[in-house]
Amino acid sequence: MALSNALNAWFDEVRRAKWKTMMDVKKLYVTASVISAERVVFNINGNSYRLATSIDFEKSIVWIKWLGTHKDYDRIDMLKVQYDR
């Protein structure tokens, strides 16, 4: 599957999600890595890519903080990484 298709599938699932806690996230994405109280990393496209997010459960908002290869993920500090154009 192409990366764009995998991301579109993830976007569709997240739009429909009614997450209230990290446990709700883990029920849908058992391979997701909970990094902190609001930071979650998802495996995308067969774990070829990692998608770092920040989740505000009260407002039902998911922010994308970073997207990159699994190799690039090993070189960053997931608690500090921010999306940058």
Short mmCIF file of C-alpha atoms in Angstrom, two decimals:
data_model
loop_
_atom_site.label_atom_id
_atom_site.label_comp_id
_atom_site.label_asym_id
_atom_site.label_seq_id
_atom_site.Cartn_x
_atom_site.Cartn_y
_atom_site.Cartn_z
CA MET A 1 0.00 0.00 0.00
CA ALA A 2 1.28 3.46 -0.83
CA LEU A 3 2.00 5.86 2.02
CA SER A 4 -0.78 8.23 0.90
CA ASN A 5 -3.34 5.40 0.99
CA ALA A 6 -2.17 4.30 4.44
CA LEU A 7 -2.39 7.88 5.77
CA ASN A 8 -5.84 8.37 4.25
CA ALA A 9 -7.03 5.19 5.95
CA TRP A 10 -5.58 6.41 9.27
CA PHE A 11 -7.24 9.86 8.83
CA ASP A 12 -10.61 8.21 8.14
CA GLU A 13 -10.37 6.02 11.23
CA VAL A 14 -9.29 8.90 13.46
CA ARG A 15 -12.09 11.17 12.19
CA ARG A 16 -14.64 8.55 13.26
CA ALA A 17 -12.97 7.74 16.58
CA LYS A 18 -14.59 8.79 19.83
CA TRP A 19 -11.49 8.55 21.98
CA LYS A 20 -11.75 9.71 25.58
CA THR A 21 -8.60 8.05 26.96
CA MET A 22 -5.36 6.43 25.84
CA MET A 23 -7.00 3.07 26.46
CA ASP A 24 -9.51 3.91 23.72
CA VAL A 25 -6.63 4.63 21.35
CA LYS A 26 -4.92 1.35 22.24
CA LYS A 27 -8.14 -0.60 21.64
CA LEU A 28 -8.17 0.56 18.01
CA TYR A 29 -4.38 0.65 17.53
CA VAL A 30 -2.77 -2.02 19.68
CA THR A 31 0.66 -1.29 18.15
CA ALA A 32 0.51 2.43 18.95
CA SER A 33 3.21 3.60 21.35
CA VAL A 34 2.10 5.84 24.20
CA ILE A 35 5.01 8.20 24.81
CA SER A 36 3.39 10.57 27.34
CA ALA A 37 -0.03 11.61 28.62
CA GLU A 38 -0.80 13.21 25.26
CA ARG A 39 1.85 11.95 22.81
CA VAL A 40 1.17 8.80 20.77
CA VAL A 41 3.15 7.29 17.90
CA PHE A 42 1.33 5.23 15.28
CA ASN A 43 2.87 2.68 12.92
CA ILE A 44 1.89 3.54 9.35
CA ASN A 45 2.12 1.47 6.17
CA GLY A 46 3.23 -1.78 7.75
CA ASN A 47 5.50 0.01 10.25
CA SER A 48 7.57 1.54 7.45
CA TYR A 49 6.64 4.98 8.81
CA ARG A 50 6.00 6.43 12.23
CA LEU A 51 3.40 9.13 12.83
CA ALA A 52 3.84 11.16 16.02
CA THR A 53 0.72 12.85 17.32
CA SER A 54 -0.52 14.86 20.23
CA ILE A 55 -4.07 14.18 21.38
CA ASP A 56 -6.42 16.49 23.26
CA PHE A 57 -9.13 14.13 24.45
CA GLU A 58 -11.37 16.87 25.87
CA LYS A 59 -11.54 18.70 22.52
CA SER A 60 -11.31 15.56 20.34
CA ILE A 61 -8.35 16.96 18.42
CA VAL A 62 -5.37 15.01 17.08
CA TRP A 63 -2.36 17.05 15.98
CA ILE A 64 0.32 15.58 13.75
CA LYS A 65 3.72 16.44 15.20
CA TRP A 66 5.99 14.40 12.95
CA LEU A 67 5.96 11.82 10.13
CA GLY A 68 9.00 9.91 8.99
CA THR A 69 10.59 6.57 8.36
CA HIS A 70 11.20 4.11 11.13
CA LYS A 71 14.94 4.75 10.70
CA ASP A 72 14.48 8.53 11.12
CA TYR A 73 12.29 7.94 14.18
CA ASP A 74 15.24 6.34 15.98
CA ARG A 75 17.17 9.64 15.69
CA ILE A 76 14.65 12.05 17.24
CA ASP A 77 13.39 12.89 20.71
CA MET A 78 9.70 12.07 20.48
CA LEU A 79 8.80 14.21 23.49
CA LYS A 80 10.24 17.35 21.89
CA VAL A 81 9.64 16.89 18.17
CA GLN A 82 7.28 19.41 16.55
CA TYR A 83 5.85 19.65 13.06
CA ASP A 84 7.91 22.04 10.93
CA ARG A 85 7.22 22.96 7.32
#
